[in-house]
Structures are given as structure tokens and as C-alpha cells.
Amino acid sequence: MKLCPGNGKTLPADGSGVFSGKILAGRGNEKGASMGEGINDYTKNIVDLRRHMWMAGVEVELRRLIWQIAVVGKYISAKIHESNRKLAGFKNIYGEEQLALDRVTDDILKNKLHHSGFVSHYASEELEDIVAIGNGQEKYIVTADPLDGSSLVDTNLAIGTIIGIHQKSIFDCGRNSMVAALYITYGPLITMIYSAGKGAHEFVLDREGEYVLSEEKIQLKEKGSIFSPGGLRKDWTDEHLKFIEKLEQDGYKLRYSGGFVPDINQVLIKRGGLFTYPALKKSPQGKLRLLFELQPMAFIMEQAGGKATDGKQDILSVKVTSVNQRSPIYIGSATEVTMAEQFLSN
Ligand code: AFP
């Protein structure tokens, strides 16, 4: 496994690394107005996604791209509901049709990005390789797991869309190439977590179809109380098994839905804990995709003060050499991730 040479380019959780400017101080108030200065009472507490990114000083093309992807989330949600009506007389989707939902979701996303004007290339879990979708001059490259957890659609459990936004090349380590990441959770509510290098923030899609800020600058506690262990116990390595047994002895509660997005979202919103899909005896690289699933979540989790490792190296320090590269993952609050590395080094 290739590592990127230390480039000292770690993005501090306050995100000063990505932006030239600081948070906009509001209109002409150099002392640094609070969010919503000069906005009348009604809207003072309603911060939508576009306003949040503008106030945070996100670069204009990046905030327009993030906004366009967030809008696609509405169409993807509509497609999920259209294809899985759960009504008598409607053919529910299973097997091949369920897989088709993955592809339709990918088409919706790719077409939207093709017309965005900001994306030169697109790579997704549904495609064999990275594809050019712009004229090559556009600023960003987008990676996607368009509908992660699609096998759960018929069970009515939460599923999600995972997006990474890169500059220059994806065949690098995330710490060098990534400028933003987001995921959308299709659950009882549609929520979106995004980070553009200046903290991790949650938005909820309201009845008016607006993404409204619900939690800003999410910060994990040092230690959590839940764990989400993927893979079968019989396939775990001895070191991983000993680590999980330690968590069980310490009273951590098991929370595992089989959907990477809601399982990660639970660790983030509960402010701590750990998700792992480890190296298995027969598949030392584990199951999850480095580019499409792990890099975006690692970017977001680090912005929330957490950690993400493959058991030995930070996920964002592992070099991407192939779009379908898999990696073991331990991600969440620092205490548990560090503990995992200690057990795996024995
Ligand atoms: P699907 O997209 O095929 O449903 O797989 C979901 C997933 O990639 C990820 O979302 C889960 O964390 C993981 O697989 C669950 O894997 P297991 O079914 O082996 O627990």
C-alpha cells in the first residue's frame, strides 16, 4: 500500500487550510459579525445551505457545486420512493431492479454534474473507471457512491449518497486532493452533512425543499459509547477480535444497520464511538472502497475532531492507485481509533 509523503498539509478543523479568507465578517463589520447579523428575526435562525457556505467563505464555484449536488439528493430521494412504493399492487424492487436503482441514481448524478460547469471528471462505484464529463478545464473532480446501502431499500432502513470533491487528481492521497466531502442520508428525514474544510455541518431538508442548518461545527467527544462492527466474527483476525472484545467488556453498545452512511451518521450525531469494517482473514483489504466511501467520511470525521485509519495509517494518507481500491477502516472518536491501532500493532 502506497503512502503519500508527509506534505504538512493537514487541514485543521477550523479549516483555515482551504480558504484564502476567514469567515466573512458580514457587511462592513470588521469585528466579525455573528451569523445572521442584520437579518430580521424570522430568518435569523433559519440558515440555508447556500447562505451558510457564503458566510463561511467557501469558494464560489465549490459552494455552487455542493449546492447542485445537494439538490440532486431530492431527485434521488424521489427515485427511491418511486421505485419502492410498498403499496399493494405495486411491484416492489428486488434483485436486478434494486441494482438498477444504483445505476439510475448514478445517471441522475452524472447528468447533473455534466451540466454544472464545475466538474471535469467523475468517478463512481457504478462505473468501471473515471470518466471525463466536462471540457477538461473545470476545477473539480467528483467521486460518488450514488446509493450506498441499496440492498436495504426494501427494508425501509436508511441509505445514503457519499460524495468526495477533489482538485487536480484523485490518484493521490485524500489529504492532498480533497477540498470537500458530503453525504446525504435518506431516512425519516433527509439530512446532509458537508465539510469544505471549515468544520462539519448538518442540514435538514425542510418541507419547503430547503436545506436548513441543524447542527454547525459538529465536534466529537474524545471517547464514545457505541461501536458498529462490520464483517462476520468468524472471519475477523485475532487482533481485531481482541479489540472488539475489549469494547464489549467496556460496555460499548453495538449499533450496526448494514448501511455505511447511517452507521457513520450515528457516530457523528451521537458525538463519538467507532465504525469498523476490518481486514478479514480471506480479504485483507476489507470490503469498503477507499475512494468512494472511506475518503469522504474520513475527511468529514477529521473535520469533526475524529480520526480514520486503516488500522496502521490515516485513511487520508493512503494513496489511491485504483478507483476500486478497498481498505480496512476504523473511524470515529480518537480514543477508540487509537485503541484499534494499538490492538492491531500487537
Ligand atoms: P450495499 O450497497 O451492497 O447494500 O452494501 C452496503 C455496504 O457497502 C456498506 O454500506 C455497509 O457498511 C456494508 O456494505 C455492509 O456490509 P455487510 O453486509 O457485509 O455487513
PDB file of C-alpha atoms in Angstrom, residues 24-323:
ATOM      1  CA  LEU A  24     -16.924  36.722   6.133  1.00  0.00           C
ATOM      2  CA  ALA A  25     -17.411  39.318   8.803  1.00  0.00           C
ATOM      3  CA  GLY A  26     -20.799  40.312   7.480  1.00  0.00           C
ATOM      4  CA  ARG A  27     -21.467  43.628   5.771  1.00  0.00           C
ATOM      5  CA  GLY A  28     -18.703  46.019   6.679  1.00  0.00           C
ATOM      6  CA  ASN A  29     -18.390  44.893  10.256  1.00  0.00           C
ATOM      7  CA  GLU A  30     -14.721  44.034  10.579  1.00  0.00           C
ATOM      8  CA  LYS A  31     -15.137  42.855  14.182  1.00  0.00           C
ATOM      9  CA  GLY A  32     -16.623  39.614  12.836  1.00  0.00           C
ATOM     10  CA  ALA A  33     -20.400  39.734  12.946  1.00  0.00           C
ATOM     11  CA  SER A  34     -22.190  36.672  14.203  1.00  0.00           C
ATOM     12  CA  MET A  35     -24.055  34.548  11.644  1.00  0.00           C
ATOM     13  CA  GLY A  36     -27.222  36.267  10.547  1.00  0.00           C
ATOM     14  CA  GLU A  37     -26.233  39.875  11.513  1.00  0.00           C
ATOM     15  CA  GLY A  38     -28.777  42.315  10.262  1.00  0.00           C
ATOM     16  CA  ILE A  39     -31.279  39.610   9.277  1.00  0.00           C
ATOM     17  CA  ASN A  40     -34.789  40.081  10.620  1.00  0.00           C
ATOM     18  CA  ASP A  41     -35.998  37.849  13.434  1.00  0.00           C
ATOM     19  CA  TYR A  42     -37.926  35.449  11.246  1.00  0.00           C
ATOM     20  CA  THR A  43     -34.940  34.340   9.212  1.00  0.00           C
ATOM     21  CA  LYS A  44     -32.282  34.892  11.895  1.00  0.00           C
ATOM     22  CA  ASN A  45     -32.359  31.228  12.940  1.00  0.00           C
ATOM     23  CA  ILE A  46     -33.028  29.836   9.501  1.00  0.00           C
ATOM     24  CA  VAL A  47     -29.684  29.447   7.772  1.00  0.00           C
ATOM     25  CA  ASP A  48     -29.926  27.632   4.481  1.00  0.00           C
ATOM     26  CA  LEU A  49     -27.066  25.766   2.850  1.00  0.00           C
ATOM     27  CA  ARG A  50     -26.163  28.455   0.330  1.00  0.00           C
ATOM     28  CA  ARG A  51     -26.081  31.198   2.974  1.00  0.00           C
ATOM     29  CA  HIS A  52     -24.010  29.026   5.316  1.00  0.00           C
ATOM     30  CA  MET A  53     -21.389  28.346   2.674  1.00  0.00           C
ATOM     31  CA  TRP A  54     -21.299  32.021   1.623  1.00  0.00           C
ATOM     32  CA  MET A  55     -20.889  33.168   5.242  1.00  0.00           C
ATOM     33  CA  ALA A  56     -18.182  30.535   5.771  1.00  0.00           C
ATOM     34  CA  GLY A  57     -16.253  31.914   2.798  1.00  0.00           C
ATOM     35  CA  VAL A  58     -16.475  28.745   0.681  1.00  0.00           C
ATOM     36  CA  GLU A  59     -15.053  29.446  -2.787  1.00  0.00           C
ATOM     37  CA  VAL A  60     -17.911  30.383  -5.134  1.00  0.00           C
ATOM     38  CA  GLU A  61     -17.574  27.515  -7.644  1.00  0.00           C
ATOM     39  CA  LEU A  62     -17.227  24.988  -4.817  1.00  0.00           C
ATOM     40  CA  ARG A  63     -20.298  26.251  -3.000  1.00  0.00           C
ATOM     41  CA  ARG A  64     -22.306  26.179  -6.234  1.00  0.00           C
ATOM     42  CA  LEU A  65     -21.144  22.597  -6.854  1.00  0.00           C
ATOM     43  CA  ILE A  66     -22.025  21.485  -3.319  1.00  0.00           C
ATOM     44  CA  TRP A  67     -25.416  23.135  -3.695  1.00  0.00           C
ATOM     45  CA  GLN A  68     -26.084  21.386  -7.021  1.00  0.00           C
ATOM     46  CA  ILE A  69     -25.193  18.001  -5.503  1.00  0.00           C
ATOM     47  CA  ALA A  70     -27.459  18.685  -2.521  1.00  0.00           C
ATOM     48  CA  VAL A  71     -30.313  19.406  -4.951  1.00  0.00           C
ATOM     49  CA  VAL A  72     -29.692  16.062  -6.678  1.00  0.00           C
ATOM     50  CA  GLY A  73     -30.397  14.459  -3.297  1.00  0.00           C
ATOM     51  CA  LYS A  74     -34.030  15.484  -3.703  1.00  0.00           C
ATOM     52  CA  TYR A  75     -34.274  13.745  -7.084  1.00  0.00           C
ATOM     53  CA  ILE A  76     -32.556  10.620  -5.745  1.00  0.00           C
ATOM     54  CA  SER A  77     -34.972  10.515  -2.818  1.00  0.00           C
ATOM     55  CA  ALA A  78     -37.901  10.840  -5.244  1.00  0.00           C
ATOM     56  CA  LYS A  79     -36.482   7.967  -7.337  1.00  0.00           C
ATOM     57  CA  ILE A  80     -36.140   5.768  -4.227  1.00  0.00           C
ATOM     58  CA  HIS A  81     -39.774   6.393  -3.289  1.00  0.00           C
ATOM     59  CA  GLU A  82     -40.979   6.000  -6.877  1.00  0.00           C
ATOM     60  CA  SER A  83     -39.329   2.580  -7.205  1.00  0.00           C
ATOM     61  CA  ASN A  84     -40.158   1.238  -3.773  1.00  0.00           C
ATOM     62  CA  ARG A  85     -43.806   2.036  -3.195  1.00  0.00           C
ATOM     63  CA  LYS A  86     -44.523  -0.750  -0.690  1.00  0.00           C
ATOM     64  CA  LEU A  87     -48.147  -0.499  -1.811  1.00  0.00           C
ATOM     65  CA  ALA A  88     -50.328  -3.471  -2.631  1.00  0.00           C
ATOM     66  CA  GLY A  89     -50.400  -3.912  -6.373  1.00  0.00           C
ATOM     67  CA  PHE A  90     -47.120  -2.072  -6.890  1.00  0.00           C
ATOM     68  CA  LYS A  91     -44.196  -4.254  -7.841  1.00  0.00           C
ATOM     69  CA  ASN A  92     -41.569  -3.703  -5.154  1.00  0.00           C
ATOM     70  CA  ILE A  93     -37.977  -3.737  -6.243  1.00  0.00           C
ATOM     71  CA  TYR A  94     -35.802  -6.728  -5.566  1.00  0.00           C
ATOM     72  CA  GLY A  95     -32.641  -8.173  -7.089  1.00  0.00           C
ATOM     73  CA  GLU A  96     -31.925  -6.802 -10.556  1.00  0.00           C
ATOM     74  CA  GLU A  97     -34.389  -3.899 -10.239  1.00  0.00           C
ATOM     75  CA  GLN A  98     -32.832  -2.923  -6.921  1.00  0.00           C
ATOM     76  CA  LEU A  99     -29.449  -2.872  -8.607  1.00  0.00           C
ATOM     77  CA  ALA A 100     -30.968  -0.747 -11.388  1.00  0.00           C
ATOM     78  CA  LEU A 101     -31.744   1.865  -8.741  1.00  0.00           C
ATOM     79  CA  ASP A 102     -27.999   2.193  -8.172  1.00  0.00           C
ATOM     80  CA  ARG A 103     -27.493   2.831 -11.876  1.00  0.00           C
ATOM     81  CA  VAL A 104     -30.389   5.264 -12.225  1.00  0.00           C
ATOM     82  CA  THR A 105     -29.077   7.208  -9.249  1.00  0.00           C
ATOM     83  CA  ASP A 106     -25.650   7.298 -10.856  1.00  0.00           C
ATOM     84  CA  ASP A 107     -27.149   8.606 -14.125  1.00  0.00           C
ATOM     85  CA  ILE A 108     -29.054  11.360 -12.318  1.00  0.00           C
ATOM     86  CA  LEU A 109     -25.905  12.476 -10.509  1.00  0.00           C
ATOM     87  CA  LYS A 110     -23.605  12.243 -13.556  1.00  0.00           C
ATOM     88  CA  ASN A 111     -26.001  14.207 -15.784  1.00  0.00           C
ATOM     89  CA  LYS A 112     -26.393  16.969 -13.214  1.00  0.00           C
ATOM     90  CA  LEU A 113     -22.640  17.260 -12.783  1.00  0.00           C
ATOM     91  CA  HIS A 114     -22.069  17.171 -16.561  1.00  0.00           C
ATOM     92  CA  HIS A 115     -24.122  20.372 -16.882  1.00  0.00           C
ATOM     93  CA  SER A 116     -22.738  22.005 -13.753  1.00  0.00           C
ATOM     94  CA  GLY A 117     -19.746  23.592 -15.476  1.00  0.00           C
ATOM     95  CA  PHE A 118     -17.541  22.871 -12.459  1.00  0.00           C
ATOM     96  CA  VAL A 119     -16.648  19.189 -12.910  1.00  0.00           C
ATOM     97  CA  SER A 120     -14.017  17.897 -15.330  1.00  0.00           C
ATOM     98  CA  HIS A 121     -14.146  14.227 -14.330  1.00  0.00           C
ATOM     99  CA  TYR A 122     -16.460  11.878 -12.438  1.00  0.00           C
ATOM    100  CA  ALA A 123     -15.786   8.540 -10.814  1.00  0.00           C
ATOM    101  CA  SER A 124     -18.410   6.364  -9.169  1.00  0.00           C
ATOM    102  CA  GLU A 125     -18.867   2.929  -7.682  1.00  0.00           C
ATOM    103  CA  GLU A 126     -21.199   2.195 -10.616  1.00  0.00           C
ATOM    104  CA  LEU A 127     -18.562   2.867 -13.307  1.00  0.00           C
ATOM    105  CA  GLU A 128     -15.508   0.844 -14.284  1.00  0.00           C
ATOM    106  CA  ASP A 129     -13.211   3.870 -14.385  1.00  0.00           C
ATOM    107  CA  ILE A 130     -13.082   7.660 -14.066  1.00  0.00           C
ATOM    108  CA  VAL A 131     -14.858   9.452 -16.943  1.00  0.00           C
ATOM    109  CA  ALA A 132     -14.441  12.922 -18.421  1.00  0.00           C
ATOM    110  CA  ILE A 133     -17.732  14.819 -18.163  1.00  0.00           C
ATOM    111  CA  GLY A 134     -16.551  18.354 -18.863  1.00  0.00           C
ATOM    112  CA  ASN A 135     -14.202  20.055 -21.318  1.00  0.00           C
ATOM    113  CA  GLY A 136     -11.237  19.292 -19.072  1.00  0.00           C
ATOM    114  CA  GLN A 137     -10.811  22.887 -17.867  1.00  0.00           C
ATOM    115  CA  GLU A 138     -13.250  22.619 -14.958  1.00  0.00           C
ATOM    116  CA  LYS A 139     -11.900  22.974 -11.444  1.00  0.00           C
ATOM    117  CA  TYR A 140     -13.154  19.839  -9.688  1.00  0.00           C
ATOM    118  CA  ILE A 141     -13.272  16.048  -9.866  1.00  0.00           C
ATOM    119  CA  VAL A 142     -16.222  14.351  -8.121  1.00  0.00           C
ATOM    120  CA  THR A 143     -16.263  10.821  -6.707  1.00  0.00           C
ATOM    121  CA  ALA A 144     -19.534   9.161  -5.711  1.00  0.00           C
ATOM    122  CA  ASP A 145     -21.146   6.194  -4.141  1.00  0.00           C
ATOM    123  CA  PRO A 146     -24.512   7.243  -5.569  1.00  0.00           C
ATOM    124  CA  LEU A 147     -26.684   4.966  -3.445  1.00  0.00           C
ATOM    125  CA  ASP A 148     -24.786   3.203  -0.710  1.00  0.00           C
ATOM    126  CA  GLY A 149     -26.770   0.523   1.094  1.00  0.00           C
ATOM    127  CA  SER A 150     -29.194   0.000  -1.802  1.00  0.00           C
ATOM    128  CA  SER A 151     -29.706  -3.609  -0.697  1.00  0.00           C
ATOM    129  CA  LEU A 152     -31.578  -2.118   2.281  1.00  0.00           C
ATOM    130  CA  VAL A 153     -34.142  -0.197   0.193  1.00  0.00           C
ATOM    131  CA  ASP A 154     -36.884  -2.848   0.520  1.00  0.00           C
ATOM    132  CA  THR A 155     -36.383  -2.975   4.314  1.00  0.00           C
ATOM    133  CA  ASN A 156     -37.112   0.756   4.656  1.00  0.00           C
ATOM    134  CA  LEU A 157     -33.833   1.286   6.518  1.00  0.00           C
ATOM    135  CA  ALA A 158     -31.832   4.460   5.920  1.00  0.00           C
ATOM    136  CA  ILE A 159     -29.429   4.566   2.939  1.00  0.00           C
ATOM    137  CA  GLY A 160     -27.260   7.317   1.511  1.00  0.00           C
ATOM    138  CA  THR A 161     -25.207   9.111  -1.128  1.00  0.00           C
ATOM    139  CA  ILE A 162     -21.491   9.707  -0.492  1.00  0.00           C
ATOM    140  CA  ILE A 163     -19.564  12.419  -2.383  1.00  0.00           C
ATOM    141  CA  GLY A 164     -15.894  13.409  -2.486  1.00  0.00           C
ATOM    142  CA  ILE A 165     -14.744  16.627  -4.207  1.00  0.00           C
ATOM    143  CA  HIS A 166     -11.126  16.747  -5.378  1.00  0.00           C
ATOM    144  CA  GLN A 167      -8.805  19.066  -7.251  1.00  0.00           C
ATOM    145  CA  LYS A 168      -6.045  18.093  -9.670  1.00  0.00           C
ATOM    146  CA  SER A 169      -6.080  14.274  -9.416  1.00  0.00           C
ATOM    147  CA  ILE A 170      -7.849  11.543  -7.432  1.00  0.00           C
ATOM    148  CA  PHE A 171      -4.781   9.295  -7.791  1.00  0.00           C
ATOM    149  CA  ASP A 172      -3.134  10.829  -4.756  1.00  0.00           C
ATOM    150  CA  CYS A 173      -3.868  10.699  -1.049  1.00  0.00           C
ATOM    151  CA  GLY A 174      -7.022  12.371   0.183  1.00  0.00           C
ATOM    152  CA  ARG A 175      -5.092  14.893   2.223  1.00  0.00           C
ATOM    153  CA  ASN A 176      -3.569  16.278  -0.990  1.00  0.00           C
ATOM    154  CA  SER A 177      -6.507  16.040  -3.381  1.00  0.00           C
ATOM    155  CA  MET A 178      -9.682  16.598  -1.343  1.00  0.00           C
ATOM    156  CA  VAL A 179     -11.278  20.023  -0.853  1.00  0.00           C
ATOM    157  CA  ALA A 180     -14.732  18.944   0.321  1.00  0.00           C
ATOM    158  CA  ALA A 181     -16.934  15.965   1.124  1.00  0.00           C
ATOM    159  CA  LEU A 182     -20.604  15.396   1.824  1.00  0.00           C
ATOM    160  CA  TYR A 183     -23.107  12.665   2.417  1.00  0.00           C
ATOM    161  CA  ILE A 184     -26.890  12.641   2.235  1.00  0.00           C
ATOM    162  CA  THR A 185     -28.900  10.300   4.473  1.00  0.00           C
ATOM    163  CA  TYR A 186     -32.306   9.167   3.161  1.00  0.00           C
ATOM    164  CA  GLY A 187     -34.041   8.272   6.436  1.00  0.00           C
ATOM    165  CA  PRO A 188     -37.081   9.530   8.387  1.00  0.00           C
ATOM    166  CA  LEU A 189     -35.643  12.925   7.425  1.00  0.00           C
ATOM    167  CA  ILE A 190     -33.346  13.739   4.533  1.00  0.00           C
ATOM    168  CA  THR A 191     -30.212  15.198   6.093  1.00  0.00           C
ATOM    169  CA  MET A 192     -26.941  16.285   4.585  1.00  0.00           C
ATOM    170  CA  ILE A 193     -23.547  16.597   6.270  1.00  0.00           C
ATOM    171  CA  TYR A 194     -20.956  18.637   4.401  1.00  0.00           C
ATOM    172  CA  SER A 195     -17.472  19.918   5.023  1.00  0.00           C
ATOM    173  CA  ALA A 196     -15.432  22.225   2.819  1.00  0.00           C
ATOM    174  CA  GLY A 197     -12.528  22.169   5.244  1.00  0.00           C
ATOM    175  CA  LYS A 198     -14.100  24.524   7.756  1.00  0.00           C
ATOM    176  CA  GLY A 199     -15.844  22.149  10.135  1.00  0.00           C
ATOM    177  CA  ALA A 200     -18.594  19.578   9.575  1.00  0.00           C
ATOM    178  CA  HIS A 201     -22.194  20.779   9.463  1.00  0.00           C
ATOM    179  CA  GLU A 202     -25.621  19.112   9.266  1.00  0.00           C
ATOM    180  CA  PHE A 203     -28.562  20.385   7.231  1.00  0.00           C
ATOM    181  CA  VAL A 204     -32.086  19.003   7.119  1.00  0.00           C
ATOM    182  CA  LEU A 205     -34.338  19.184   4.052  1.00  0.00           C
ATOM    183  CA  ASP A 206     -37.427  21.037   5.227  1.00  0.00           C
ATOM    184  CA  ARG A 207     -40.980  20.840   3.869  1.00  0.00           C
ATOM    185  CA  GLU A 208     -40.289  23.791   1.587  1.00  0.00           C
ATOM    186  CA  GLY A 209     -37.464  21.828  -0.018  1.00  0.00           C
ATOM    187  CA  GLU A 210     -34.744  23.983   1.565  1.00  0.00           C
ATOM    188  CA  TYR A 211     -31.664  22.529   3.254  1.00  0.00           C
ATOM    189  CA  VAL A 212     -31.681  24.285   6.646  1.00  0.00           C
ATOM    190  CA  LEU A 213     -28.791  24.282   9.124  1.00  0.00           C
ATOM    191  CA  SER A 214     -29.482  21.943  12.035  1.00  0.00           C
ATOM    192  CA  GLU A 215     -26.034  21.388  13.594  1.00  0.00           C
ATOM    193  CA  GLU A 216     -22.983  23.560  12.933  1.00  0.00           C
ATOM    194  CA  LYS A 217     -19.316  22.685  13.544  1.00  0.00           C
ATOM    195  CA  ILE A 218     -20.078  19.222  14.909  1.00  0.00           C
ATOM    196  CA  GLN A 219     -17.326  18.127  17.306  1.00  0.00           C
ATOM    197  CA  LEU A 220     -16.876  14.556  18.533  1.00  0.00           C
ATOM    198  CA  LYS A 221     -16.127  13.842  22.184  1.00  0.00           C
ATOM    199  CA  GLU A 222     -12.725  12.265  22.891  1.00  0.00           C
ATOM    200  CA  LYS A 223     -14.495   8.962  23.646  1.00  0.00           C
ATOM    201  CA  GLY A 224     -17.860   7.478  22.656  1.00  0.00           C
ATOM    202  CA  SER A 225     -20.150   4.679  23.793  1.00  0.00           C
ATOM    203  CA  ILE A 226     -21.259   2.866  20.608  1.00  0.00           C
ATOM    204  CA  PHE A 227     -19.500   0.659  18.088  1.00  0.00           C
ATOM    205  CA  SER A 228     -20.509  -0.519  14.634  1.00  0.00           C
ATOM    206  CA  PRO A 229     -18.576  -3.706  13.690  1.00  0.00           C
ATOM    207  CA  GLY A 230     -18.818  -4.905  10.062  1.00  0.00           C
ATOM    208  CA  GLY A 231     -17.918  -8.324   8.741  1.00  0.00           C
ATOM    209  CA  LEU A 232     -18.545 -11.762  10.252  1.00  0.00           C
ATOM    210  CA  ARG A 233     -16.969 -12.627  13.628  1.00  0.00           C
ATOM    211  CA  LYS A 234     -15.680 -15.931  12.231  1.00  0.00           C
ATOM    212  CA  ASP A 235     -13.778 -14.001   9.527  1.00  0.00           C
ATOM    213  CA  TRP A 236     -12.118 -11.483  11.866  1.00  0.00           C
ATOM    214  CA  THR A 237      -8.382 -11.623  12.543  1.00  0.00           C
ATOM    215  CA  ASP A 238      -7.315 -12.442  16.100  1.00  0.00           C
ATOM    216  CA  GLU A 239      -6.109  -8.863  16.726  1.00  0.00           C
ATOM    217  CA  HIS A 240      -9.425  -7.392  15.540  1.00  0.00           C
ATOM    218  CA  LEU A 241     -11.410  -9.884  17.606  1.00  0.00           C
ATOM    219  CA  LYS A 242      -9.453  -8.937  20.744  1.00  0.00           C
ATOM    220  CA  PHE A 243     -10.163  -5.241  20.043  1.00  0.00           C
ATOM    221  CA  ILE A 244     -13.902  -5.843  19.665  1.00  0.00           C
ATOM    222  CA  GLU A 245     -13.971  -7.983  22.828  1.00  0.00           C
ATOM    223  CA  LYS A 246     -12.330  -5.061  24.695  1.00  0.00           C
ATOM    224  CA  LEU A 247     -15.065  -2.696  23.511  1.00  0.00           C
ATOM    225  CA  GLU A 248     -17.715  -5.240  24.587  1.00  0.00           C
ATOM    226  CA  GLN A 249     -16.077  -5.637  28.016  1.00  0.00           C
ATOM    227  CA  ASP A 250     -16.023  -1.819  28.351  1.00  0.00           C
ATOM    228  CA  GLY A 251     -19.781  -1.736  27.783  1.00  0.00           C
ATOM    229  CA  TYR A 252     -19.915  -0.161  24.306  1.00  0.00           C
ATOM    230  CA  LYS A 253     -23.359  -0.620  22.718  1.00  0.00           C
ATOM    231  CA  LEU A 254     -23.484  -2.373  19.339  1.00  0.00           C
ATOM    232  CA  ARG A 255     -25.154  -0.275  16.643  1.00  0.00           C
ATOM    233  CA  TYR A 256     -24.942  -1.810  13.120  1.00  0.00           C
ATOM    234  CA  SER A 257     -27.555  -1.409  10.364  1.00  0.00           C
ATOM    235  CA  GLY A 258     -25.563  -2.653   7.354  1.00  0.00           C
ATOM    236  CA  GLY A 259     -25.722   0.832   5.855  1.00  0.00           C
ATOM    237  CA  PHE A 260     -22.387   2.657   5.952  1.00  0.00           C
ATOM    238  CA  VAL A 261     -23.993   6.114   5.740  1.00  0.00           C
ATOM    239  CA  PRO A 262     -26.493   5.815   8.639  1.00  0.00           C
ATOM    240  CA  ASP A 263     -23.948   3.866  10.721  1.00  0.00           C
ATOM    241  CA  ILE A 264     -21.342   6.615  10.276  1.00  0.00           C
ATOM    242  CA  ASN A 265     -24.000   9.294  10.759  1.00  0.00           C
ATOM    243  CA  GLN A 266     -24.921   7.757  14.129  1.00  0.00           C
ATOM    244  CA  VAL A 267     -21.287   8.022  15.336  1.00  0.00           C
ATOM    245  CA  LEU A 268     -21.143  11.658  14.188  1.00  0.00           C
ATOM    246  CA  ILE A 269     -24.514  12.788  15.562  1.00  0.00           C
ATOM    247  CA  LYS A 270     -24.026  10.900  18.844  1.00  0.00           C
ATOM    248  CA  ARG A 271     -20.657  12.695  19.019  1.00  0.00           C
ATOM    249  CA  GLY A 272     -18.484   9.607  19.350  1.00  0.00           C
ATOM    250  CA  GLY A 273     -17.930   5.867  19.025  1.00  0.00           C
ATOM    251  CA  LEU A 274     -16.441   3.797  16.246  1.00  0.00           C
ATOM    252  CA  PHE A 275     -17.392   2.218  12.931  1.00  0.00           C
ATOM    253  CA  THR A 276     -15.164  -0.518  11.582  1.00  0.00           C
ATOM    254  CA  TYR A 277     -15.138  -2.782   8.570  1.00  0.00           C
ATOM    255  CA  PRO A 278     -11.843  -4.568   9.162  1.00  0.00           C
ATOM    256  CA  ALA A 279      -9.373  -6.623   7.204  1.00  0.00           C
ATOM    257  CA  LEU A 280     -10.817 -10.155   7.088  1.00  0.00           C
ATOM    258  CA  LYS A 281      -8.870 -13.420   7.059  1.00  0.00           C
ATOM    259  CA  LYS A 282      -9.780 -14.032   3.395  1.00  0.00           C
ATOM    260  CA  SER A 283      -9.945 -10.362   2.315  1.00  0.00           C
ATOM    261  CA  PRO A 284      -7.108  -8.419   3.916  1.00  0.00           C
ATOM    262  CA  GLN A 285      -8.334  -5.201   2.254  1.00  0.00           C
ATOM    263  CA  GLY A 286     -11.767  -5.492   3.826  1.00  0.00           C
ATOM    264  CA  LYS A 287     -14.904  -4.582   1.859  1.00  0.00           C
ATOM    265  CA  LEU A 288     -15.342  -0.819   1.632  1.00  0.00           C
ATOM    266  CA  ARG A 289     -13.968   1.381  -1.169  1.00  0.00           C
ATOM    267  CA  LEU A 290     -11.203   3.839  -0.278  1.00  0.00           C
ATOM    268  CA  LEU A 291     -12.129   6.440  -2.910  1.00  0.00           C
ATOM    269  CA  PHE A 292     -15.935   6.327  -2.930  1.00  0.00           C
ATOM    270  CA  GLU A 293     -16.767   5.555   0.707  1.00  0.00           C
ATOM    271  CA  LEU A 294     -13.811   5.962   3.061  1.00  0.00           C
ATOM    272  CA  GLN A 295     -12.042   9.161   1.942  1.00  0.00           C
ATOM    273  CA  PRO A 296     -15.199  11.363   2.119  1.00  0.00           C
ATOM    274  CA  MET A 297     -16.144  10.012   5.550  1.00  0.00           C
ATOM    275  CA  ALA A 298     -12.568  10.361   6.803  1.00  0.00           C
ATOM    276  CA  PHE A 299     -12.469  13.993   5.587  1.00  0.00           C
ATOM    277  CA  ILE A 300     -15.709  14.777   7.427  1.00  0.00           C
ATOM    278  CA  MET A 301     -14.805  12.838  10.595  1.00  0.00           C
ATOM    279  CA  GLU A 302     -11.408  14.598  10.871  1.00  0.00           C
ATOM    280  CA  GLN A 303     -13.176  17.950  10.486  1.00  0.00           C
ATOM    281  CA  ALA A 304     -15.355  16.887  13.437  1.00  0.00           C
ATOM    282  CA  GLY A 305     -12.264  16.192  15.534  1.00  0.00           C
ATOM    283  CA  GLY A 306     -12.310  12.434  14.929  1.00  0.00           C
ATOM    284  CA  LYS A 307      -9.887  10.023  13.261  1.00  0.00           C
ATOM    285  CA  ALA A 308      -9.964   7.480  10.448  1.00  0.00           C
ATOM    286  CA  THR A 309      -7.352   4.790   9.889  1.00  0.00           C
ATOM    287  CA  ASP A 310      -6.903   1.537   8.013  1.00  0.00           C
ATOM    288  CA  GLY A 311      -5.502   0.165  11.244  1.00  0.00           C
ATOM    289  CA  LYS A 312      -1.996   1.425  10.552  1.00  0.00           C
ATOM    290  CA  GLN A 313      -2.195   4.703   8.567  1.00  0.00           C
ATOM    291  CA  ASP A 314      -4.630   7.597   8.370  1.00  0.00           C
ATOM    292  CA  ILE A 315      -7.136   6.913   5.587  1.00  0.00           C
ATOM    293  CA  LEU A 316      -6.342  10.354   4.131  1.00  0.00           C
ATOM    294  CA  SER A 317      -2.646   9.427   3.922  1.00  0.00           C
ATOM    295  CA  VAL A 318      -3.205   6.286   1.845  1.00  0.00           C
ATOM    296  CA  LYS A 319      -2.507   6.834  -1.857  1.00  0.00           C
ATOM    297  CA  VAL A 320      -5.282   5.936  -4.308  1.00  0.00           C
ATOM    298  CA  THR A 321      -3.802   3.753  -7.066  1.00  0.00           C
ATOM    299  CA  SER A 322      -7.056   2.283  -8.444  1.00  0.00           C
ATOM    300  CA  VAL A 323     -10.652   3.548  -8.398  1.00  0.00           C
TER     301      VAL A 323
END
